[in-house]
Amino acid sequence: MTSTFTDRTAAYKVIGTRPIRHDGVDKVTGRAKYGADINLPGLLHGKVLRSPHAHARIKSIDTSRAESHPDVKAVATSADLAPSPAVGKDVVPGQNTSDNVMARGKVLYRGHAVAAIAAASPDVAEEALSLIDVEYQVLPAVFDVEDAMKPGAPILHEGMKTASEPEAAPNGTNVADHEQYRLGDPEKGFAEADIVLEREYRTKTVHQGYIEPQNGTAWWAPDGQLTVWSSSQGHFGIREQLAKVLGTSVSTIKVVPMEIGGGFGGKLQAYLEPVAAVLSKKSGRPVKMTMSRIEVLEATGPTCGSYVRVKIGVTNDGRITGAQAYFAFEAGAFPGSPVGGAAAAIFAPYNIANVQLDGYDVVDNKPRTGAYRAPGAPIAALAVETLVDEIAERLGMDPIEFRLLNAAREGDRRADGVMNDRIGAVEVLEAVKSHPHYSAPLNGKNRGRGVALGFCRNNSGMSSVVVNVLADGKVSLVEGSVDIGGSRTVIAQHVAEVLGIPIEDVIPQVADTEMVGFTSITGGSGVAFKTGWTAYEAARDVAGQMVRRASRIWEVPEDQVEFQDGAVQHTTDPELRMTFKELAGMLGGTGGPIVGRASLNPPGSVGSYTANIVDLEVDPETGKVDLLRYTAFQDVGRAIHPSYVEGQIQGGTAQGIGWALTEEYVMSDDGHMMNSSFLDYRMPTSLDLPMIEPVIVEVPNPNHPFGVKGVGEANICPPLPAIANALYDAIGVRFHRLPMSPEAVVRALHEKNGG
């Protein structure tokens, strides 16, 4: 792999290095335990009966035949879950996770869970599902955001009102919310423009495509204590959802995090864990449940389909004077599409004085939308960056120069109201402009080059870390952030840097919900920021205690002892010095163990900016797009572990390529997903991808001890518009719909040529 990375970490010994990940041996040898690896005494297996209809009223559920079967040990329906809150002024349908865990009154998408069975084997459980008799009244359904907003569309939730406009639809609506942001005077901005362009864009539902299916094992003991093992992006979040769905307290639930085979935002919701818990309580035995791939695609949370309309005004010298965006996102069966993420991202790369955003959260008869890497931001980037490219061409300006002229800087206000801190949009653009790829010749017929920017706001959250000093001079690091992309090692690097010890002497582990304080989800590109900072403070706590212990041993005042370079030493007497390891070996006889602790909810996370250059070639006969060269740039703040940063950049780019070119939910007229397997749901493989060259740009975050910014999400945004812009450069057609599949390319060429 070729990577462009300028080392600016000379002041550090561990930060910026590339140690081997602590869990690497476990992962490559098969010793690591994932959710489906759990096997407990007397284990039962659970299976879910799912709706064959996209929208139907449940008239009755008869489980008597299943309950009388000798091999069936338990049956569950929504009646076994805590009741949902009543729909009213302050509560919208779907606010309680139980509505999605098990259908209550109506099924709202094909694959919606209706009932579940536990038996001694998964085959018996699945076969016994046919013994549950469900009577449905099939209702009209709607599968597209634009159709769902039309007058007369089938209403999913009777009585639902738009949260921000409760009087707008007295007879119910599918528009769950309308968010509006306004900065300056957009009409004034358009009046000052010499050119005003407006375009519409549409995208399809796509899935995160993680390798490991959802799973959950539950053991509800006779004493009322529930233990759950699952692969999720936040076991504390799963605990909170379980408490709500089951109507119990968090203190009665322990969630044990297993290793996770990918998530990308799709493993934040509890799907099987509450059902397994109910089946365990009713059977008195532990119950394990695992989804099939079809279930994953039909019944978990993909990202939304969308309709977007963007309008931008510019002067003849290239200054953006005004902008406006309207975007309507599918939430699926229950409210919660990523409207806020889109609002944060849609014009974030640019400084625009006059702007208005209108975002609509719309329900339809598809699975409830889940998070997917930079939720909302890739769709926003597609619309704005393709239109920006078109404007630059209209003005005769270099596309990077146009972006630099209008680039957002520190102190500028985003369209969603946030004031920019130390951001790296300009530095990323300058890295693109100076990179050899940008000026390299591109020869050949039907070849094109495209560029685009991307942005994702990065999050923080609560985090807890404990650092235990061991007698041999090593330390154990106990954290609560689920490790998806190597965060164990990254957090350990924070500790090693502060304590001045080798990274190999830090032993990290992700603890269950009873072993460490509350820690928010692994998502929002926030783990290195929040848990890294918390680990930094816990390590400083250790260093402070080591100083106090040394002062006691030497019988000198604390202010005459300092911790530096992995040792305690007297400030003036060079004879009084002990290494970390030496002092660690003396703790038992000098006061007892040293344990460092920290719990934070740190502010100051800063958004990430990223950019792509892509070269491609189009086969005009088949519409196949071959990616010839790909360079991906990202401001990462400070690269704690450059290899993991490069992997995040490459992984996000690869997913963006799939979203741009091949991926979509293909739906039948009755709401059946027609491509619900990895054979038919077309994600790119190694044969489809070029070598993606990552370029790390470091603009340190002044709000973090080591300058960290999130790196996991922004990289998925620019591939969508960069490929669209490259396709235009290659064949002279602007694409406003995704995916830009071979069929779509051939159709566009046919229309261009007058067919």
mmCIF file of N, CA, C and O in Angstrom, residues 26 38 88 184 243 351 454 477 537 577 591 612 650 661 666 680 690 733:
data_model
loop_
_atom_site.group_PDB
_atom_site.id
_atom_site.type_symbol
_atom_site.label_atom_id
_atom_site.label_comp_id
_atom_site.label_asym_id
_atom_site.label_seq_id
_atom_site.Cartn_x
_atom_site.Cartn_y
_atom_site.Cartn_z
ATOM 1 N N ASP A 26 -5.516 -12.870 18.468
ATOM 2 C CA ASP A 26 -6.821 -13.492 18.700
ATOM 3 C C ASP A 26 -7.660 -13.509 17.432
ATOM 4 O O ASP A 26 -8.344 -14.498 17.130
ATOM 5 N N ILE A 38 -21.058 -17.836 21.503
ATOM 6 C CA ILE A 38 -21.475 -18.127 22.876
ATOM 7 C C ILE A 38 -22.205 -19.469 22.939
ATOM 8 O O ILE A 38 -23.122 -19.730 22.157
ATOM 9 N N GLY A 88 -48.964 11.011 21.448
ATOM 10 C CA GLY A 88 -49.576 12.279 21.829
ATOM 11 C C GLY A 88 -48.735 13.436 21.371
ATOM 12 O O GLY A 88 -47.909 13.304 20.467
ATOM 13 N N GLY A 184 -28.609 34.385 7.430
ATOM 14 C CA GLY A 184 -28.634 35.507 6.502
ATOM 15 C C GLY A 184 -29.945 35.574 5.752
ATOM 16 O O GLY A 184 -31.007 35.197 6.257
ATOM 17 N N ALA A 243 -33.748 -2.273 28.957
ATOM 18 C CA ALA A 243 -34.520 -1.850 30.121
ATOM 19 C C ALA A 243 -35.856 -1.253 29.695
ATOM 20 O O ALA A 243 -36.899 -1.523 30.311
ATOM 21 N N ASN A 351 -18.030 28.684 2.954
ATOM 22 C CA ASN A 351 -18.470 29.840 3.728
ATOM 23 C C ASN A 351 -19.542 30.563 2.918
ATOM 24 O O ASN A 351 -19.232 31.242 1.934
ATOM 25 N N GLY A 454 -15.865 16.318 1.034
ATOM 26 C CA GLY A 454 -16.817 15.708 1.942
ATOM 27 C C GLY A 454 -16.601 16.224 3.345
ATOM 28 O O GLY A 454 -15.536 16.751 3.681
ATOM 29 N N LEU A 477 -5.581 -1.725 31.074
ATOM 30 C CA LEU A 477 -6.448 -0.623 30.670
ATOM 31 C C LEU A 477 -7.857 -1.185 30.491
ATOM 32 O O LEU A 477 -8.087 -2.045 29.635
ATOM 33 N N GLU A 537 -6.455 11.192 30.787
ATOM 34 C CA GLU A 537 -6.645 11.691 32.145
ATOM 35 C C GLU A 537 -6.440 10.586 33.181
ATOM 36 O O GLU A 537 -5.886 10.834 34.263
ATOM 37 N N ARG A 577 15.840 8.597 41.794
ATOM 38 C CA ARG A 577 15.143 8.321 40.542
ATOM 39 C C ARG A 577 14.752 6.852 40.490
ATOM 40 O O ARG A 577 15.556 5.973 40.831
ATOM 41 N N GLY A 591 2.049 1.076 50.430
ATOM 42 C CA GLY A 591 0.752 1.754 50.444
ATOM 43 C C GLY A 591 -0.324 1.069 49.636
ATOM 44 O O GLY A 591 -1.491 1.468 49.691
ATOM 45 N N ASN A 612 -11.533 13.643 -2.636
ATOM 46 C CA ASN A 612 -11.122 12.551 -3.534
ATOM 47 C C ASN A 612 -10.707 13.105 -4.885
ATOM 48 O O ASN A 612 -11.255 14.116 -5.345
ATOM 49 N N GLN A 650 -9.444 4.225 3.540
ATOM 50 C CA GLN A 650 -9.667 3.285 2.434
ATOM 51 C C GLN A 650 -11.016 2.573 2.566
ATOM 52 O O GLN A 650 -11.730 2.402 1.575
ATOM 53 N N LEU A 661 -21.904 3.331 -7.331
ATOM 54 C CA LEU A 661 -21.940 2.598 -8.600
ATOM 55 C C LEU A 661 -22.891 1.403 -8.650
ATOM 56 O O LEU A 661 -23.417 1.097 -9.729
ATOM 57 N N VAL A 666 -33.527 -3.241 -4.312
ATOM 58 C CA VAL A 666 -34.440 -3.403 -5.440
ATOM 59 C C VAL A 666 -35.756 -3.947 -4.876
ATOM 60 O O VAL A 666 -35.819 -5.067 -4.372
ATOM 61 N N ASP A 680 -26.795 -10.968 -4.789
ATOM 62 C CA ASP A 680 -27.578 -10.038 -5.605
ATOM 63 C C ASP A 680 -27.447 -8.582 -5.155
ATOM 64 O O ASP A 680 -27.642 -7.675 -5.958
ATOM 65 N N PRO A 690 -9.742 -0.105 -7.229
ATOM 66 C CA PRO A 690 -8.329 0.173 -7.479
ATOM 67 C C PRO A 690 -7.597 0.253 -6.141
ATOM 68 O O PRO A 690 -8.216 0.194 -5.071
ATOM 69 N N VAL A 733 -22.167 13.372 -19.465
ATOM 70 C CA VAL A 733 -23.519 13.238 -18.912
ATOM 71 C C VAL A 733 -23.460 13.500 -17.414
ATOM 72 O O VAL A 733 -22.625 12.922 -16.709
#
